[in-house]
Amino acid sequence: MKSYRAELWFNTKKRKELVNITPQVAEAIRKSGIKEGLCLVNAMHITASVFINDNESGLHQDFEEWLEKLAPYGKAYKHHQTGEDNGDAHLKRTIMGREVVVAITEGRLDFGPWEQIFYGEFDGQRRKRVLVKIIGE
Amino acid sequence: MKSYRAELWFNTKKRKELVNITPQVAEAIRKSGIKEGLCLVNAMHITASVFINDNESGLHQDFEEWLEKLAPYGKAYKHHQTGEDNGDAHLKRTIMGREVVVAITEGRLDFGPWEQIFYGEFDGQRRKRVLVKIIGE
Amino acid sequence: MKSYRAELWFNTKKRKELVNITPQVAEAIRKSGIKEGLCLVNAMHITASVFINDNESGLHQDFEEWLEKLAPYGKAYKHHQTGEDNGDAHLKRTIMGREVVVAITEGRLDFGPWEQIFYGEFDGQRRKRVLVKIIGE
């Protein structure tokens, strides 16, 4: 069994951003030399997400509006008694998910036609990271 | 390390359907010959879900009503400017999740008493698939 | 390839509770002797969750209030026609997620600065379990 580890770093210009990280994950798989296995991609911060969906800007706006409705910014979250103002970001990331696990087959991401991997930032404008961990052979 | 790959295909009669796929996943595990490992089961389409819950029809109706409330069909989603009408299905699948990872122990699904794996279709009536990828020994 | 399996048992005093299980998962990884691999941690019951977030009590209250709003207790869920009263718990666990997959690097949980693993109980006061399954080398 082989394993491989990489970190992807982000510092978004806006508080909330969705970033397509499919090319970076594909590159990590290529570097790993692993042909058959599993690849874990997870946010290492608890106000950010990694998820799979469509690379379509209208849908991304839909996600943003929907998350704002389900977990609004600026409410009197109890978490804010610590001095933070990002209670909403913890909830938004919970809806979108911390991680994805993807299959590697014949050395490539084993994906359906529209699957793309995104980093979902909900409290950005600072340096944060994603972990890529691959095991297989 | 061994690996095994299978695809499960669906073409649901209704736009929205929940399908119990536990027998097909168990069969893939049997065919793989893997006794100890991990099994990834993921929707290969971004308007469908794979999740684990109870095989109880009342609960399935509750899921349907609840998802319709959280992510209603027929709203003016920006995604629809592409000609699609399935913005709700992208959001519903996000709530339910893209994938599950399940343990294989002594050649079997290592499950609690009521765990069953479901394919959740939110924009069906066409051919779509689920990936099963197993690694272990 | 090596594999390791452990069960964690819970019997919460309250119906709903969040329990930090990071030390127990770290201990399972230590016992496994696995240095590089993946660790699956999943609820074995369908009214409970395993998730990763911050170990901050205010945030945990925010989660509880937010879940109660998204999936209220005591509604006329169809699932209750079976005699159950825990329809809300099935929905709450769906939001929070069944499982996490975490990376093991150099024999340790490969975590960002604030990541902690929680058991989320939404229908407790009885014996329930979490599965830890580790594969790697």
mmCIF file of C-alpha atoms in Angstrom:
data_model
loop_
_atom_site.group_PDB
_atom_site.id
_atom_site.type_symbol
_atom_site.label_atom_id
_atom_site.label_comp_id
_atom_site.label_asym_id
_atom_site.label_seq_id
_atom_site.Cartn_x
_atom_site.Cartn_y
_atom_site.Cartn_z
ATOM 1 C CA MET A 1 0.000 0.000 0.000
ATOM 2 C CA LYS A 2 1.171 3.504 -0.839
ATOM 3 C CA SER A 3 0.069 6.782 0.697
ATOM 4 C CA TYR A 4 0.446 10.406 -0.319
ATOM 5 C CA ARG A 5 -0.332 13.709 1.406
ATOM 6 C CA ALA A 6 -0.677 17.242 0.101
ATOM 7 C CA GLU A 7 -1.990 20.539 1.427
ATOM 8 C CA LEU A 8 -3.801 23.150 -0.658
ATOM 9 C CA TRP A 9 -3.707 26.711 0.665
ATOM 10 C CA PHE A 10 -6.273 29.479 0.171
ATOM 11 C CA ASN A 11 -6.615 33.143 1.064
ATOM 12 C CA THR A 12 -9.882 34.277 -0.478
ATOM 13 C CA LYS A 13 -10.529 37.922 -1.368
ATOM 14 C CA LYS A 14 -14.115 37.709 -0.166
ATOM 15 C CA ARG A 15 -15.537 36.356 3.083
ATOM 16 C CA LYS A 16 -17.473 33.729 1.125
ATOM 17 C CA GLU A 17 -16.135 32.048 -1.985
ATOM 18 C CA LEU A 18 -16.414 28.770 -3.877
ATOM 19 C CA VAL A 19 -13.156 27.643 -5.506
ATOM 20 C CA ASN A 20 -12.890 24.770 -8.011
ATOM 21 C CA ILE A 21 -10.027 22.596 -6.727
ATOM 22 C CA THR A 22 -10.466 19.669 -9.127
ATOM 23 C CA PRO A 23 -7.203 20.399 -11.015
ATOM 24 C CA GLN A 24 -5.160 20.486 -7.778
ATOM 25 C CA VAL A 25 -6.678 17.205 -6.555
ATOM 26 C CA ALA A 26 -6.060 15.573 -9.964
ATOM 27 C CA GLU A 27 -2.451 16.781 -9.797
ATOM 28 C CA ALA A 28 -2.004 15.287 -6.294
ATOM 29 C CA ILE A 29 -3.305 11.950 -7.595
ATOM 30 C CA ARG A 30 -0.867 12.101 -10.518
ATOM 31 C CA LYS A 31 2.038 12.864 -8.181
ATOM 32 C CA SER A 32 1.044 10.046 -5.817
ATOM 33 C CA GLY A 33 1.531 7.434 -8.526
ATOM 34 C CA ILE A 34 -1.473 5.596 -7.074
ATOM 35 C CA LYS A 35 -3.601 3.830 -9.694
ATOM 36 C CA GLU A 36 -6.341 2.220 -7.575
ATOM 37 C CA GLY A 37 -7.415 3.670 -4.261
ATOM 38 C CA LEU A 38 -9.323 6.282 -2.291
ATOM 39 C CA CYS A 39 -8.648 9.996 -1.996
ATOM 40 C CA LEU A 40 -9.855 12.006 0.996
ATOM 41 C CA VAL A 41 -10.159 15.768 0.512
ATOM 42 C CA ASN A 42 -11.143 17.713 3.647
ATOM 43 C CA ALA A 43 -11.206 21.271 4.921
ATOM 44 C CA MET A 44 -8.753 21.587 7.827
ATOM 45 C CA HIS A 45 -10.777 24.506 9.204
ATOM 46 C CA ILE A 46 -14.223 24.292 10.728
ATOM 47 C CA THR A 47 -15.749 27.244 8.883
ATOM 48 C CA ALA A 48 -14.969 25.869 5.431
ATOM 49 C CA SER A 49 -16.185 22.970 3.330
ATOM 50 C CA VAL A 50 -15.130 20.585 0.588
ATOM 51 C CA PHE A 51 -17.987 19.348 -1.588
ATOM 52 C CA ILE A 52 -18.795 18.032 -5.058
ATOM 53 C CA ASN A 53 -21.270 19.652 -7.397
ATOM 54 C CA ASP A 54 -21.594 21.452 -10.720
ATOM 55 C CA ASN A 55 -19.194 24.145 -11.979
ATOM 56 C CA GLU A 56 -22.016 26.542 -12.893
ATOM 57 C CA SER A 57 -21.983 30.121 -11.627
ATOM 58 C CA GLY A 58 -25.771 30.463 -11.395
ATOM 59 C CA LEU A 59 -25.944 27.387 -9.177
ATOM 60 C CA HIS A 60 -23.155 28.809 -7.029
ATOM 61 C CA GLN A 61 -25.232 31.941 -6.457
ATOM 62 C CA ASP A 62 -28.179 29.686 -5.581
ATOM 63 C CA PHE A 63 -26.005 27.927 -2.990
ATOM 64 C CA GLU A 64 -24.960 31.258 -1.507
ATOM 65 C CA GLU A 65 -28.517 32.598 -1.210
ATOM 66 C CA TRP A 66 -29.831 29.303 0.116
ATOM 67 C CA LEU A 67 -27.118 29.010 2.786
ATOM 68 C CA GLU A 68 -27.706 32.621 3.798
ATOM 69 C CA LYS A 69 -31.370 31.760 4.347
ATOM 70 C CA LEU A 70 -30.691 28.531 6.274
ATOM 71 C CA ALA A 71 -27.837 29.968 8.372
ATOM 72 C CA PRO A 72 -27.850 33.775 8.228
ATOM 73 C CA TYR A 73 -24.834 35.946 8.960
ATOM 74 C CA GLY A 74 -25.083 38.493 11.769
ATOM 75 C CA LYS A 75 -27.492 36.708 14.101
ATOM 76 C CA ALA A 76 -26.940 36.602 17.869
ATOM 77 C CA TYR A 77 -25.190 33.227 17.861
ATOM 78 C CA LYS A 78 -23.992 32.120 21.294
ATOM 79 C CA HIS A 79 -20.632 31.320 19.717
ATOM 80 C CA HIS A 80 -20.156 35.088 19.361
ATOM 81 C CA GLN A 81 -19.802 35.429 23.140
ATOM 82 C CA THR A 82 -16.226 34.176 22.558
ATOM 83 C CA GLY A 83 -15.542 37.281 20.445
ATOM 84 C CA GLU A 84 -16.021 35.489 17.113
ATOM 85 C CA ASP A 85 -18.520 36.673 14.489
ATOM 86 C CA ASN A 86 -18.569 33.509 12.364
ATOM 87 C CA GLY A 87 -21.309 31.367 13.911
ATOM 88 C CA ASP A 88 -23.073 31.304 10.554
ATOM 89 C CA ALA A 89 -19.935 29.916 8.857
ATOM 90 C CA HIS A 90 -19.868 26.881 11.188
ATOM 91 C CA LEU A 91 -23.493 26.132 10.268
ATOM 92 C CA LYS A 92 -23.034 26.751 6.538
ATOM 93 C CA ARG A 93 -20.067 24.377 6.439
ATOM 94 C CA THR A 94 -22.184 21.753 8.218
ATOM 95 C CA ILE A 95 -24.790 21.867 5.428
ATOM 96 C CA MET A 96 -22.146 21.675 2.685
ATOM 97 C CA GLY A 97 -19.967 19.049 4.406
ATOM 98 C CA ARG A 98 -16.373 18.894 5.655
ATOM 99 C CA GLU A 99 -14.990 16.353 3.222
ATOM 100 C CA VAL A 100 -15.365 14.192 0.169
ATOM 101 C CA VAL A 101 -13.959 10.742 -0.473
ATOM 102 C CA VAL A 102 -13.390 10.021 -4.159
ATOM 103 C CA ALA A 103 -12.376 6.872 -5.976
ATOM 104 C CA ILE A 104 -9.180 6.576 -7.987
ATOM 105 C CA THR A 105 -9.391 4.163 -10.925
ATOM 106 C CA GLU A 106 -6.615 3.652 -13.476
ATOM 107 C CA GLY A 107 -4.753 6.603 -11.975
ATOM 108 C CA ARG A 108 -7.582 9.115 -12.391
ATOM 109 C CA LEU A 109 -10.501 10.655 -10.502
ATOM 110 C CA ASP A 110 -13.379 8.222 -11.074
ATOM 111 C CA PHE A 111 -16.069 10.837 -11.692
ATOM 112 C CA GLY A 112 -19.465 11.164 -13.301
ATOM 113 C CA PRO A 113 -19.927 13.660 -16.152
ATOM 114 C CA TRP A 114 -20.420 16.857 -14.108
ATOM 115 C CA GLU A 115 -18.660 16.152 -10.835
ATOM 116 C CA GLN A 116 -16.202 18.830 -9.760
ATOM 117 C CA ILE A 117 -14.616 19.344 -6.329
ATOM 118 C CA PHE A 118 -15.035 22.716 -4.609
ATOM 119 C CA TYR A 119 -13.527 24.438 -1.616
ATOM 120 C CA GLY A 120 -16.338 26.319 0.103
ATOM 121 C CA GLU A 121 -15.082 29.248 2.149
ATOM 122 C CA PHE A 122 -17.525 30.882 4.577
ATOM 123 C CA ASP A 123 -15.130 32.939 6.722
ATOM 124 C CA GLY A 124 -12.202 33.765 4.511
ATOM 125 C CA GLN A 125 -9.795 36.622 3.853
ATOM 126 C CA ARG A 126 -7.097 34.709 5.744
ATOM 127 C CA ARG A 127 -4.804 31.735 5.066
ATOM 128 C CA LYS A 128 -6.605 28.397 5.374
ATOM 129 C CA ARG A 129 -5.966 24.903 4.045
ATOM 130 C CA VAL A 130 -7.361 21.697 2.632
ATOM 131 C CA LEU A 131 -5.838 18.252 3.190
ATOM 132 C CA VAL A 132 -5.533 15.709 0.383
ATOM 133 C CA LYS A 133 -4.725 12.179 1.617
ATOM 134 C CA ILE A 134 -4.501 9.300 -0.830
ATOM 135 C CA ILE A 135 -4.069 5.610 -0.140
ATOM 136 C CA GLY A 136 -3.918 2.744 -2.597
ATOM 137 C CA GLU A 137 -1.571 1.013 -4.962
ATOM 138 C CA MET B 1 -4.134 -4.477 -1.239
ATOM 139 C CA LYS B 2 -7.055 -5.403 -3.497
ATOM 140 C CA SER B 3 -9.544 -3.077 -5.147
ATOM 141 C CA TYR B 4 -12.890 -3.601 -6.818
ATOM 142 C CA ARG B 5 -15.210 -1.335 -8.816
ATOM 143 C CA ALA B 6 -18.857 -1.649 -9.782
ATOM 144 C CA GLU B 7 -21.526 0.625 -11.194
ATOM 145 C CA LEU B 8 -25.213 0.496 -10.280
ATOM 146 C CA TRP B 9 -27.626 1.944 -12.843
ATOM 147 C CA PHE B 10 -31.027 3.538 -12.232
ATOM 148 C CA ASN B 11 -33.848 4.949 -14.304
ATOM 149 C CA THR B 12 -36.560 5.927 -11.849
ATOM 150 C CA LYS B 13 -40.217 6.139 -12.865
ATOM 151 C CA LYS B 14 -40.754 9.260 -10.762
ATOM 152 C CA ARG B 15 -38.743 12.466 -10.613
ATOM 153 C CA LYS B 16 -38.001 11.791 -6.938
ATOM 154 C CA GLU B 17 -37.433 8.311 -5.529
ATOM 155 C CA LEU B 18 -35.569 6.576 -2.726
ATOM 156 C CA VAL B 19 -34.190 3.141 -3.677
ATOM 157 C CA ASN B 20 -32.727 0.650 -1.181
ATOM 158 C CA ILE B 21 -29.393 -0.430 -2.691
ATOM 159 C CA THR B 22 -28.069 -2.422 0.288
ATOM 160 C CA PRO B 23 -28.376 -5.784 -1.519
ATOM 161 C CA GLN B 24 -26.399 -4.533 -4.541
ATOM 162 C CA VAL B 25 -23.638 -3.103 -2.342
ATOM 163 C CA ALA B 26 -23.480 -6.340 -0.312
ATOM 164 C CA GLU B 27 -23.199 -8.286 -3.596
ATOM 165 C CA ALA B 28 -20.326 -6.051 -4.783
ATOM 166 C CA ILE B 29 -18.511 -6.703 -1.504
ATOM 167 C CA ARG B 30 -19.017 -10.449 -1.921
ATOM 168 C CA LYS B 31 -17.707 -10.341 -5.488
ATOM 169 C CA SER B 32 -14.666 -8.280 -4.451
ATOM 170 C CA GLY B 33 -13.451 -11.025 -2.143
ATOM 171 C CA ILE B 34 -12.303 -8.289 0.261
ATOM 172 C CA LYS B 35 -12.626 -9.262 3.933
ATOM 173 C CA GLU B 36 -11.320 -6.143 5.701
ATOM 174 C CA GLY B 37 -11.533 -2.715 4.123
ATOM 175 C CA LEU B 38 -13.540 0.338 3.190
ATOM 176 C CA CYS B 39 -16.328 0.656 0.642
ATOM 177 C CA LEU B 40 -17.180 4.002 -0.967
ATOM 178 C CA VAL B 41 -20.655 4.332 -2.482
ATOM 179 C CA ASN B 42 -21.312 7.615 -4.287
ATOM 180 C CA ALA B 43 -23.787 9.143 -6.690
ATOM 181 C CA MET B 44 -22.015 9.918 -9.979
ATOM 182 C CA HIS B 45 -24.583 12.644 -10.711
ATOM 183 C CA ILE B 46 -24.922 15.931 -8.864
ATOM 184 C CA THR B 47 -28.700 15.848 -8.456
ATOM 185 C CA ALA B 48 -28.721 12.495 -6.657
ATOM 186 C CA SER B 49 -27.571 11.222 -3.286
ATOM 187 C CA VAL B 50 -26.351 8.125 -1.499
ATOM 188 C CA PHE B 51 -27.201 8.038 2.210
ATOM 189 C CA ILE B 52 -27.804 5.657 5.101
ATOM 190 C CA ASN B 53 -30.989 5.613 7.136
ATOM 191 C CA ASP B 54 -34.010 3.472 8.008
ATOM 192 C CA ASN B 55 -35.983 1.394 5.495
ATOM 193 C CA GLU B 56 -39.351 2.760 6.693
ATOM 194 C CA SER B 57 -41.831 4.216 4.208
ATOM 195 C CA GLY B 58 -43.285 6.780 6.612
ATOM 196 C CA LEU B 59 -39.826 8.181 7.277
ATOM 197 C CA HIS B 60 -39.182 8.318 3.537
ATOM 198 C CA GLN B 61 -42.293 10.467 3.111
ATOM 199 C CA ASP B 62 -41.033 12.665 5.955
ATOM 200 C CA PHE B 63 -37.710 13.090 4.100
ATOM 201 C CA GLU B 64 -39.555 14.041 0.920
ATOM 202 C CA GLU B 65 -41.761 16.645 2.615
ATOM 203 C CA TRP B 66 -38.869 18.029 4.624
ATOM 204 C CA LEU B 67 -36.598 18.391 1.583
ATOM 205 C CA GLU B 68 -39.414 20.035 -0.366
ATOM 206 C CA LYS B 69 -39.686 22.610 2.427
ATOM 207 C CA LEU B 70 -35.934 23.243 2.708
ATOM 208 C CA ALA B 71 -35.306 23.299 -1.065
ATOM 209 C CA PRO B 72 -38.582 23.707 -2.981
ATOM 210 C CA TYR B 73 -39.079 22.708 -6.588
ATOM 211 C CA GLY B 74 -40.130 25.376 -9.079
ATOM 212 C CA LYS B 75 -38.482 28.431 -7.542
ATOM 213 C CA ALA B 76 -36.625 30.993 -9.666
ATOM 214 C CA TYR B 77 -33.185 29.447 -9.146
ATOM 215 C CA LYS B 78 -30.400 31.222 -11.051
ATOM 216 C CA HIS B 79 -29.258 27.804 -12.265
ATOM 217 C CA HIS B 80 -32.417 27.750 -14.404
ATOM 218 C CA GLN B 81 -31.004 30.499 -16.625
ATOM 219 C CA THR B 82 -28.980 27.678 -18.222
ATOM 220 C CA GLY B 83 -32.252 26.039 -19.332
ATOM 221 C CA GLU B 84 -32.294 23.505 -16.464
ATOM 222 C CA ASP B 85 -35.234 23.174 -14.069
ATOM 223 C CA ASN B 86 -33.470 21.143 -11.385
ATOM 224 C CA GLY B 87 -31.943 23.739 -9.051
ATOM 225 C CA ASP B 88 -33.904 22.211 -6.177
ATOM 226 C CA ALA B 89 -32.382 18.779 -6.864
ATOM 227 C CA HIS B 90 -28.821 20.128 -6.440
ATOM 228 C CA LEU B 91 -29.796 21.545 -3.044
ATOM 229 C CA LYS B 92 -31.734 18.458 -1.921
ATOM 230 C CA ARG B 93 -28.776 16.214 -2.758
ATOM 231 C CA THR B 94 -26.530 18.547 -0.728
ATOM 232 C CA ILE B 95 -28.677 18.016 2.383
ATOM 233 C CA MET B 96 -28.769 14.229 1.914
ATOM 234 C CA GLY B 97 -25.098 13.854 0.920
ATOM 235 C CA ARG B 98 -23.221 12.579 -2.147
ATOM 236 C CA GLU B 99 -21.637 9.491 -0.649
ATOM 237 C CA VAL B 100 -21.226 7.064 2.202
ATOM 238 C CA VAL B 101 -18.119 5.219 3.299
ATOM 239 C CA VAL B 102 -18.859 1.931 5.024
ATOM 240 C CA ALA B 103 -16.619 -0.536 6.804
ATOM 241 C CA ILE B 104 -16.131 -4.118 5.645
ATOM 242 C CA THR B 105 -15.397 -6.586 8.448
ATOM 243 C CA GLU B 106 -15.089 -10.342 7.955
ATOM 244 C CA GLY B 107 -16.315 -9.927 4.392
ATOM 245 C CA ARG B 108 -19.563 -8.159 5.291
ATOM 246 C CA LEU B 109 -21.064 -4.685 5.663
ATOM 247 C CA ASP B 110 -20.225 -3.688 9.248
ATOM 248 C CA PHE B 111 -23.583 -2.149 10.082
ATOM 249 C CA GLY B 112 -25.697 -1.240 13.089
ATOM 250 C CA PRO B 113 -29.151 -2.836 13.463
ATOM 251 C CA TRP B 114 -31.148 -0.509 11.173
ATOM 252 C CA GLU B 115 -28.596 0.855 8.743
ATOM 253 C CA GLN B 116 -29.569 0.534 5.083
ATOM 254 C CA ILE B 117 -28.038 2.283 2.060
ATOM 255 C CA PHE B 118 -30.307 4.322 -0.209
ATOM 256 C CA TYR B 119 -29.988 5.936 -3.587
ATOM 257 C CA GLY B 120 -31.806 9.268 -3.394
ATOM 258 C CA GLU B 121 -32.992 10.480 -6.790
ATOM 259 C CA PHE B 122 -34.173 14.093 -7.048
ATOM 260 C CA ASP B 123 -34.196 14.560 -10.828
ATOM 261 C CA GLY B 124 -34.820 11.152 -12.303
ATOM 262 C CA GLN B 125 -36.681 9.552 -15.187
ATOM 263 C CA ARG B 126 -33.387 9.093 -17.021
ATOM 264 C CA ARG B 127 -30.384 6.731 -16.766
ATOM 265 C CA LYS B 128 -28.057 7.622 -13.898
ATOM 266 C CA ARG B 129 -25.444 5.713 -11.904
ATOM 267 C CA VAL B 130 -23.810 5.038 -8.572
ATOM 268 C CA LEU B 131 -20.163 4.068 -8.116
ATOM 269 C CA VAL B 132 -19.083 1.367 -5.669
ATOM 270 C CA LYS B 133 -15.327 1.332 -4.998
ATOM 271 C CA ILE B 134 -13.857 -1.098 -2.498
ATOM 272 C CA ILE B 135 -10.303 -1.319 -1.196
ATOM 273 C CA GLY B 136 -8.859 -3.708 1.360
ATOM 274 C CA GLU B 137 -7.584 -7.248 1.721
ATOM 275 C CA MET C 1 -2.261 -3.542 4.634
ATOM 276 C CA LYS C 2 -3.425 -3.597 8.229
ATOM 277 C CA SER C 3 -6.914 -3.014 9.570
ATOM 278 C CA TYR C 4 -8.312 -2.299 13.015
ATOM 279 C CA ARG C 5 -11.845 -2.097 14.421
ATOM 280 C CA ALA C 6 -13.209 -0.651 17.644
ATOM 281 C CA GLU C 7 -16.633 0.220 19.019
ATOM 282 C CA LEU C 8 -17.379 3.195 21.270
ATOM 283 C CA TRP C 9 -20.487 2.908 23.448
ATOM 284 C CA PHE C 10 -22.721 5.701 24.735
ATOM 285 C CA ASN C 11 -25.737 6.042 26.997
ATOM 286 C CA THR C 12 -26.447 9.745 27.234
ATOM 287 C CA LYS C 13 -28.302 11.251 30.200
ATOM 288 C CA LYS C 14 -30.225 13.632 27.970
ATOM 289 C CA ARG C 15 -32.173 12.949 24.779
ATOM 290 C CA LYS C 16 -29.809 15.234 22.860
ATOM 291 C CA GLU C 17 -26.111 15.495 23.615
ATOM 292 C CA LEU C 18 -22.845 16.270 21.855
ATOM 293 C CA VAL C 19 -19.874 14.216 23.124
ATOM 294 C CA ASN C 20 -16.234 14.899 22.204
ATOM 295 C CA ILE C 21 -14.830 11.517 21.119
ATOM 296 C CA THR C 22 -11.468 12.737 19.791
ATOM 297 C CA PRO C 23 -9.483 11.077 22.617
ATOM 298 C CA GLN C 24 -11.142 7.675 22.013
ATOM 299 C CA VAL C 25 -10.485 7.860 18.252
ATOM 300 C CA ALA C 26 -6.854 8.888 18.862
ATOM 301 C CA GLU C 27 -6.501 5.929 21.242
ATOM 302 C CA ALA C 28 -7.912 3.536 18.607
ATOM 303 C CA ILE C 29 -5.364 4.850 16.092
ATOM 304 C CA ARG C 30 -2.555 4.329 18.616
ATOM 305 C CA LYS C 31 -3.701 0.769 19.313
ATOM 306 C CA SER C 32 -3.991 -0.022 15.593
ATOM 307 C CA GLY C 33 -0.282 0.634 15.067
ATOM 308 C CA ILE C 34 -1.191 2.164 11.695
ATOM 309 C CA LYS C 35 1.050 5.083 10.677
ATOM 310 C CA GLU C 36 -0.391 6.074 7.277
ATOM 311 C CA GLY C 37 -4.021 5.438 6.387
ATOM 312 C CA LEU C 38 -7.657 6.385 6.674
ATOM 313 C CA CYS C 39 -9.936 6.170 9.697
ATOM 314 C CA LEU C 40 -13.716 5.910 9.320
ATOM 315 C CA VAL C 41 -15.806 6.925 12.336
ATOM 316 C CA ASN C 42 -19.557 6.398 11.944
ATOM 317 C CA ALA C 43 -22.681 6.278 14.061
ATOM 318 C CA MET C 44 -24.117 2.730 13.951
ATOM 319 C CA HIS C 45 -27.599 4.125 14.702
ATOM 320 C CA ILE C 46 -29.691 6.214 12.356
ATOM 321 C CA THR C 47 -30.736 8.856 14.890
ATOM 322 C CA ALA C 48 -27.159 9.808 15.797
ATOM 323 C CA SER C 49 -24.284 11.534 14.038
ATOM 324 C CA VAL C 50 -20.510 11.740 13.939
ATOM 325 C CA PHE C 51 -19.165 15.113 12.829
ATOM 326 C CA ILE C 52 -16.165 17.418 13.120
ATOM 327 C CA ASN C 53 -16.348 20.944 14.435
ATOM 328 C CA ASP C 54 -15.205 23.200 17.268
ATOM 329 C CA ASN C 55 -15.166 22.201 20.953
ATOM 330 C CA GLU C 56 -16.957 25.388 22.065
ATOM 331 C CA SER C 57 -20.061 25.191 24.245
ATOM 332 C CA GLY C 58 -21.707 28.309 22.802
ATOM 333 C CA LEU C 59 -21.437 26.874 19.309
ATOM 334 C CA HIS C 60 -22.900 23.600 20.547
ATOM 335 C CA GLN C 61 -25.943 25.484 21.836
ATOM 336 C CA ASP C 62 -26.178 27.197 18.441
ATOM 337 C CA PHE C 63 -26.183 23.779 16.759
ATOM 338 C CA GLU C 64 -28.944 22.584 19.070
ATOM 339 C CA GLU C 65 -31.187 25.619 18.482
ATOM 340 C CA TRP C 66 -30.541 25.573 14.738
ATOM 341 C CA LEU C 67 -31.334 21.862 14.390
ATOM 342 C CA GLU C 68 -34.489 22.326 16.455
ATOM 343 C CA LYS C 69 -35.588 25.009 14.001
ATOM 344 C CA LEU C 70 -34.727 22.997 10.868
ATOM 345 C CA ALA C 71 -36.127 19.689 12.189
ATOM 346 C CA PRO C 72 -38.390 20.296 15.201
ATOM 347 C CA TYR C 73 -39.217 17.673 17.792
ATOM 348 C CA GLY C 74 -42.875 16.753 18.320
ATOM 349 C CA LYS C 75 -44.251 17.346 14.835
ATOM 350 C CA ALA C 76 -46.677 14.902 13.200
ATOM 351 C CA TYR C 77 -43.995 12.967 11.317
ATOM 352 C CA LYS C 78 -45.339 10.020 9.340
ATOM 353 C CA HIS C 79 -42.588 7.892 10.873
ATOM 354 C CA HIS C 80 -44.509 8.186 14.163
ATOM 355 C CA GLN C 81 -47.274 5.965 12.792
ATOM 356 C CA THR C 82 -44.878 3.087 13.588
ATOM 357 C CA GLY C 83 -45.060 4.035 17.273
ATOM 358 C CA GLU C 84 -41.758 5.938 17.261
ATOM 359 C CA ASP C 85 -41.475 9.574 18.375
ATOM 360 C CA ASN C 86 -38.025 10.282 16.908
ATOM 361 C CA GLY C 87 -38.727 11.483 13.362
ATOM 362 C CA ASP C 88 -36.909 14.721 14.184
ATOM 363 C CA ALA C 89 -33.782 12.760 15.220
ATOM 364 C CA HIS C 90 -33.532 11.076 11.791
ATOM 365 C CA LEU C 91 -33.635 14.511 10.125
ATOM 366 C CA LYS C 92 -31.216 16.158 12.573
ATOM 367 C CA ARG C 93 -28.683 13.391 12.028
ATOM 368 C CA THR C 94 -29.038 13.872 8.272
ATOM 369 C CA ILE C 95 -28.010 17.529 8.589
ATOM 370 C CA MET C 96 -25.050 16.712 10.850
ATOM 371 C CA GLY C 97 -23.919 13.614 8.921
ATOM 372 C CA ARG C 98 -23.480 9.913 9.708
ATOM 373 C CA GLU C 99 -19.712 9.669 9.482
ATOM 374 C CA VAL C 100 -16.338 11.287 9.111
ATOM 375 C CA VAL C 101 -13.276 9.960 7.332
ATOM 376 C CA VAL C 102 -10.033 11.303 8.755
ATOM 377 C CA ALA C 103 -6.442 10.958 7.604
ATOM 378 C CA ILE C 104 -3.744 9.270 9.665
ATOM 379 C CA THR C 105 -0.247 10.653 9.102
ATOM 380 C CA GLU C 106 2.822 9.574 11.070
ATOM 381 C CA GLY C 107 0.552 7.611 13.402
ATOM 382 C CA ARG C 108 -1.654 10.555 14.369
ATOM 383 C CA LEU C 109 -4.932 12.260 13.446
ATOM 384 C CA ASP C 110 -3.997 14.648 10.637
ATOM 385 C CA PHE C 111 -6.084 17.596 11.830
ATOM 386 C CA GLY C 112 -6.291 21.336 11.413
ATOM 387 C CA PRO C 113 -5.970 23.548 14.511
ATOM 388 C CA TRP C 114 -9.559 23.339 15.814
ATOM 389 C CA GLU C 115 -10.867 20.062 14.445
ATOM 390 C CA GLN C 116 -12.442 17.787 17.045
ATOM 391 C CA ILE C 117 -14.673 14.731 16.478
ATOM 392 C CA PHE C 118 -18.109 14.664 18.100
ATOM 393 C CA TYR C 119 -20.778 12.076 18.640
ATOM 394 C CA GLY C 120 -24.123 13.804 18.111
ATOM 395 C CA GLU C 121 -26.961 12.079 19.927
ATOM 396 C CA PHE C 122 -30.524 13.095 19.002
ATOM 397 C CA ASP C 123 -32.497 10.242 20.575
ATOM 398 C CA GLY C 124 -30.453 9.040 23.501
ATOM 399 C CA GLN C 125 -30.947 7.731 27.015
ATOM 400 C CA ARG C 126 -30.203 4.216 25.787
ATOM 401 C CA ARG C 127 -27.101 2.228 24.765
ATOM 402 C CA LYS C 128 -25.860 3.124 21.294
ATOM 403 C CA ARG C 129 -22.548 2.793 19.471
ATOM 404 C CA VAL C 130 -20.016 4.280 17.100
ATOM 405 C CA LEU C 131 -17.773 2.232 14.807
ATOM 406 C CA VAL C 132 -14.113 3.084 14.281
ATOM 407 C CA LYS C 133 -12.541 1.285 11.315
ATOM 408 C CA ILE C 134 -8.942 1.963 10.345
ATOM 409 C CA ILE C 135 -7.014 0.751 7.318
ATOM 410 C CA GLY C 136 -3.442 1.510 6.324
ATOM 411 C CA GLU C 137 0.113 0.520 7.102
#
